[in-house]
Each structure stands twice: as structure tokens, then as C-alpha cells.
Amino acid sequence: MKPKKQIFMVTTSILALVLVAWPVHGATIKGLSKYEGELPKLKPLTMSADPICESHHHGKEVLPEVLVLGANQELANVFVYVKSGLPAKDFPAPQGEVVITQEGCQYKPHVLGVRTGQTVKILNPDGTLHNVHGVSKKNPEFNLAMPKFRTEITKVFDQEEFMFPLKCDVHPWMGAWISVMKHPYFATTGTDGLYQIADLPAGTYEIEAWHERMGAQTQTVTLAEGETKEINFNFSKPSK
Ligand SMILES: [Cu+2]
């Protein structure tokens, strides 16, 4: 092999190696949601209408999920997502399935995002009758009885639809919120109040944070390739 050709081949190989080892990194937004203001007194749920539900909690007090806080008023169940600014294209198909379980006659998770076309598995390990009622508008409304022997059903939502309620017609305290998303850029805060949305292409985005009782708020962010920015959200009780 001629030395010139050899040098060319070595250079090309090094270049290829660099490209493989140094892929284009997506941008990330992350942050914290907190609750500000006076803490309302939440009334514990009464599950005595169904002794099976009650028995799952072994006498422990169960609070409603309308306001779930961490030790320092970190706010859980805030759904953070990219509201606008994404390129108009189809995003990669969702990986795996989403599981909603009915545990101690409460939905877990309480607030969630799923992708259009993604399989949603709804479980009933409670050993009692639940009725899964999705009050969706863009997707067909559904109402499915889950007697104790019916421990699993699956649903797929074809239409993008923001936050519709899921409720149980047997146990009026049961409720969850589902958002059907056409893109993967969303996250729900836990009791640490934290969220993270990764792998975003560079761009300017409108980011919305939604809470079932305290409404939605938006912030605009511009992200360069590979950049990480922090966006925090403070929520307080609506004035009326
Ligand atoms: Cu139920």
C-alpha cells in the first residue's frame, strides 16, 4: 500500500472513531416544583363503603391525592411537557407499555403521560370490583368493569388528548389523570418535586407545568445542542 493511501485510511478511521464516540447530544430541561403558601387541611378518605379497600390500608390514614407534597413542600403530580416548538414530524414509537394499577383502591400513578399508540395496561390486584371509566373526549370514552377475577385490561389511545380524568364508578374517591402525547417530551414530578426531560433537539420551546388543582403555567426556554437548563415552577392555591 502506498504511504499516501495508508495515511488517508488511518485519518478516515480516526475520524470515524471520533464521530462514533462523540454523538450529538440532546438538550435537557430539569427542575423543581414547589407549593407555596399555607397548607390546606386535607380530609382523609373514607373507604368504609368497601371493606376490602379499607383492609388494604391496615388502619392507616389515606389522604386524597389532590395535593401530594414532599417534606419541604415539593409538589408531586405536576405534569411538565413541551407544549410547543417541536419540529412537525413523527417521533420515534414509544418503547414498552405503561402500567396503571389500582392499589388499595387508588390509582398509581395518579398523573401520567402515555404516547399515542402505546399499550396501557390497567391492573386490578385489589381483589374487589373496580370500574375503570375514562372520561376522554378525543378518544372514545370507555367504561370497563373489572371484577376481582379480571386482573388486567389493556387500552390504546390513538388521538392526542391532554389530561382526561380516569375514575372508578364503584369508589368515588378514586381518580387519575391521563395525557395522551404524540411526542416523548414529558415527565411527572414525584414527592421530591423533580422532573427531567432529556434528548431534546436544540430549539426554543414553550414548557408547561400542569397541576390538577393549581392550573397550568408556562415558560419559554431556548436550548442549544447538548445544553441543560433548569426551570422551576412554584404553585400556590388559586385565589378563588
Ligand atoms: Cu374502584
Coordinates of C-alpha atoms and ligand atoms in Angstrom, one line a residue:
M1 CA 0.0 0.0 0.0
K2 CA 1.3 3.4 -0.9
P3 CA 2.1 5.6 2.2
K4 CA -0.3 8.3 1.0
K5 CA -3.2 5.9 0.8
Q6 CA -2.2 4.5 4.2
I7 CA -2.3 8.0 5.8
F8 CA -5.7 8.6 4.2
M9 CA -7.1 5.4 5.5
V10 CA -5.7 6.0 9.0
T11 CA -7.1 9.5 9.1
T12 CA -10.5 8.3 7.9
S13 CA -10.6 5.6 10.6
I14 CA -9.7 8.1 13.3
L15 CA -12.4 10.5 12.1
A16 CA -15.0 7.7 12.1
L17 CA -14.0 6.7 15.6
V18 CA -14.3 10.3 16.8
L19 CA -17.8 10.5 15.3
V20 CA -18.9 7.3 16.9
A21 CA -17.5 8.2 20.3
W22 CA -18.9 11.8 20.2
P23 CA -22.5 11.6 19.2
V24 CA -24.8 14.6 19.0
H25 CA -26.2 15.1 22.5
G26 CA -29.7 16.3 23.0
A27 CA -30.6 19.1 25.4
T28 CA -32.1 18.7 28.8
I29 CA -34.5 20.6 30.9
K30 CA -34.9 19.8 34.6
G31 CA -36.2 21.5 37.7
L32 CA -38.2 21.5 40.8
S33 CA -41.9 22.2 41.5
K34 CA -42.9 23.6 44.9
Y35 CA -46.0 24.5 46.6
E36 CA -46.1 28.0 48.2
G37 CA -48.4 29.3 50.8
E38 CA -50.5 28.0 53.6
L39 CA -51.1 24.2 53.8
P40 CA -54.7 23.3 53.5
K41 CA -56.1 20.7 55.9
L42 CA -56.9 17.6 53.8
K43 CA -59.7 15.4 55.0
P44 CA -58.7 11.7 55.0
L45 CA -60.5 9.5 52.6
T46 CA -63.3 7.3 53.9
M47 CA -63.2 3.8 52.3
S48 CA -65.6 2.1 54.7
A49 CA -68.1 1.7 51.8
D50 CA -65.8 -1.1 50.6
P51 CA -64.2 -3.1 53.5
I52 CA -61.7 -4.7 51.0
C53 CA -60.4 -1.2 50.1
E54 CA -60.2 -0.3 53.7
S55 CA -58.4 -3.5 54.7
H56 CA -55.5 -2.8 52.2
H57 CA -54.5 0.2 54.4
H58 CA -54.4 -1.6 57.7
G59 CA -56.0 1.3 59.6
K60 CA -53.6 3.9 58.2
E61 CA -54.9 7.3 57.2
V62 CA -55.2 7.8 53.5
L63 CA -55.2 11.3 52.2
P64 CA -56.7 12.5 48.9
E65 CA -54.2 12.9 46.0
V66 CA -55.2 16.5 45.1
L67 CA -52.2 17.9 47.0
V68 CA -49.2 15.5 47.5
L69 CA -46.2 17.2 49.0
G70 CA -42.7 16.2 50.0
A71 CA -41.1 17.1 53.3
N72 CA -40.2 20.7 52.1
Q73 CA -43.4 21.4 50.2
E74 CA -42.1 19.9 47.0
L75 CA -45.1 19.3 44.8
A76 CA -45.8 15.9 43.3
N77 CA -48.1 15.1 40.3
V78 CA -47.1 18.1 38.3
F79 CA -47.1 17.2 34.6
V80 CA -44.3 19.0 32.8
Y81 CA -44.2 18.8 29.0
V82 CA -43.2 20.6 25.8
K83 CA -46.3 22.5 24.7
S84 CA -44.9 24.0 21.5
G85 CA -41.7 24.4 19.5
L86 CA -41.0 20.9 18.4
P87 CA -40.4 20.1 14.8
A88 CA -43.5 18.9 12.9
K89 CA -42.6 15.3 12.5
D90 CA -43.4 11.9 13.8
F91 CA -41.4 11.0 16.8
P92 CA -39.9 7.5 17.4
A93 CA -42.5 5.0 18.5
P94 CA -42.9 4.5 22.3
Q95 CA -40.8 1.8 24.0
G96 CA -42.7 -0.6 26.1
E97 CA -46.0 -0.2 27.8
V98 CA -47.4 2.0 30.6
V99 CA -48.9 0.4 33.7
I100 CA -51.6 1.8 35.8
T101 CA -52.5 -0.2 38.9
Q102 CA -55.4 0.0 41.3
E103 CA -53.8 -0.5 44.6
G104 CA -55.6 -0.1 47.8
C105 CA -58.4 1.4 45.7
Q106 CA -56.2 4.2 44.5
Y107 CA -54.7 4.7 41.0
K108 CA -51.0 4.5 40.8
P109 CA -49.7 6.7 39.2
H110 CA -52.2 9.5 39.8
V111 CA -51.0 11.6 36.9
L112 CA -49.3 10.2 33.9
G113 CA -48.5 10.7 30.2
V114 CA -48.8 8.0 27.6
R115 CA -48.0 8.1 23.9
T116 CA -50.5 7.7 21.1
G117 CA -50.5 4.1 20.1
Q118 CA -48.8 2.9 23.3
T119 CA -50.2 0.0 25.2
V120 CA -51.6 1.0 28.6
K121 CA -52.1 -1.9 31.0
I122 CA -54.6 -1.4 33.8
L123 CA -54.2 -3.8 36.7
N124 CA -56.5 -4.8 39.5
P125 CA -54.7 -6.6 42.3
D126 CA -57.2 -5.3 44.9
G127 CA -59.4 -8.4 44.9
T128 CA -62.5 -6.2 44.6
L129 CA -64.7 -4.8 41.9
H130 CA -63.4 -1.7 40.1
N131 CA -64.9 0.1 37.2
V132 CA -62.4 1.9 35.0
H133 CA -64.1 4.9 33.5
G134 CA -62.1 7.1 31.2
V135 CA -63.8 10.4 30.5
S136 CA -61.9 11.1 27.3
K137 CA -63.3 13.3 24.5
K138 CA -61.0 13.0 21.6
N139 CA -60.5 9.3 22.2
P140 CA -63.7 7.2 22.7
E141 CA -64.9 7.3 26.3
F142 CA -64.7 3.9 28.0
N143 CA -66.3 2.2 30.9
L144 CA -64.9 -1.2 31.8
A145 CA -65.9 -3.3 34.8
M146 CA -63.1 -5.1 36.4
P147 CA -64.5 -7.7 38.8
K148 CA -61.9 -9.2 41.1
F149 CA -61.1 -12.1 38.7
R150 CA -60.4 -9.6 35.9
T151 CA -56.9 -8.5 36.9
E152 CA -55.8 -6.9 33.7
I153 CA -57.1 -5.0 30.8
T154 CA -55.3 -3.1 28.1
K155 CA -56.1 0.1 26.3
V156 CA -54.5 2.0 23.4
F157 CA -55.3 5.7 22.7
D158 CA -55.0 6.8 19.1
Q159 CA -55.6 10.5 19.5
E160 CA -53.5 13.1 21.1
E161 CA -55.5 14.4 24.1
F162 CA -54.4 16.5 27.0
M163 CA -55.4 15.4 30.6
F164 CA -58.7 13.5 30.8
P165 CA -59.9 12.0 34.0
L166 CA -60.0 8.4 34.9
K167 CA -62.4 7.4 37.6
C168 CA -63.9 4.4 39.2
D169 CA -67.7 4.3 39.3
V170 CA -67.6 2.0 42.3
H171 CA -65.3 4.0 44.5
P172 CA -66.0 7.8 44.1
W173 CA -62.7 8.8 45.7
M174 CA -60.6 7.1 43.0
G175 CA -59.2 9.4 40.3
A176 CA -56.3 9.7 38.0
W177 CA -55.3 12.0 35.1
I178 CA -54.0 10.7 31.7
S179 CA -52.5 12.8 28.9
V180 CA -52.1 11.2 25.5
M181 CA -49.0 12.7 23.9
K182 CA -47.7 12.5 20.3
H183 CA -44.1 13.2 21.5
P184 CA -41.9 11.8 24.3
Y185 CA -41.0 15.1 26.0
F186 CA -42.9 15.0 29.2
A187 CA -42.4 14.0 32.9
T188 CA -44.4 13.9 36.1
T189 CA -42.9 15.1 39.4
G190 CA -42.7 12.8 42.3
T191 CA -42.7 13.8 46.0
D192 CA -39.2 15.2 45.5
G193 CA -40.8 17.7 43.2
L194 CA -38.2 16.9 40.5
Y195 CA -38.6 16.4 36.8
Q196 CA -36.3 15.9 33.9
I197 CA -36.9 15.9 30.1
A198 CA -33.9 14.8 28.1
D199 CA -32.8 14.3 24.5
L200 CA -34.5 17.4 23.2
P201 CA -33.3 18.8 19.9
A202 CA -31.9 22.3 20.1
G203 CA -34.6 24.9 19.8
T204 CA -37.0 27.3 21.5
Y205 CA -39.8 25.7 23.4
E206 CA -42.8 26.6 25.4
I207 CA -42.7 24.4 28.5
E208 CA -45.9 24.0 30.5
A209 CA -46.3 22.6 34.0
W210 CA -49.8 21.4 34.9
H211 CA -51.4 20.6 38.2
E212 CA -54.9 19.3 38.6
R213 CA -55.9 21.9 41.2
M214 CA -53.5 24.7 40.7
G215 CA -53.7 25.1 37.0
A216 CA -51.0 25.5 34.3
Q217 CA -48.1 27.8 33.9
T218 CA -45.7 28.2 31.0
Q219 CA -42.1 29.3 30.5
T220 CA -40.2 29.7 27.3
V221 CA -36.7 28.3 27.0
T222 CA -34.1 28.3 24.3
L223 CA -31.7 25.3 24.3
A224 CA -28.5 24.9 22.4
E225 CA -27.4 21.4 21.4
G226 CA -26.4 19.4 24.5
E227 CA -27.4 22.3 26.8
T228 CA -29.0 21.7 30.2
K229 CA -31.3 24.3 31.7
E230 CA -33.1 24.5 34.9
I231 CA -36.7 25.6 35.0
N232 CA -38.5 25.6 38.3
F233 CA -42.2 26.1 39.0
N234 CA -43.9 27.5 42.0
F235 CA -47.6 26.8 42.5
S236 CA -50.0 28.2 45.0
K237 CA -53.7 27.8 45.7
P238 CA -55.8 29.7 43.2
S239 CA -57.2 32.9 44.7
K240 CA -60.8 31.8 44.2
Ligands
CU1 CU -62.6 1.1 42.3

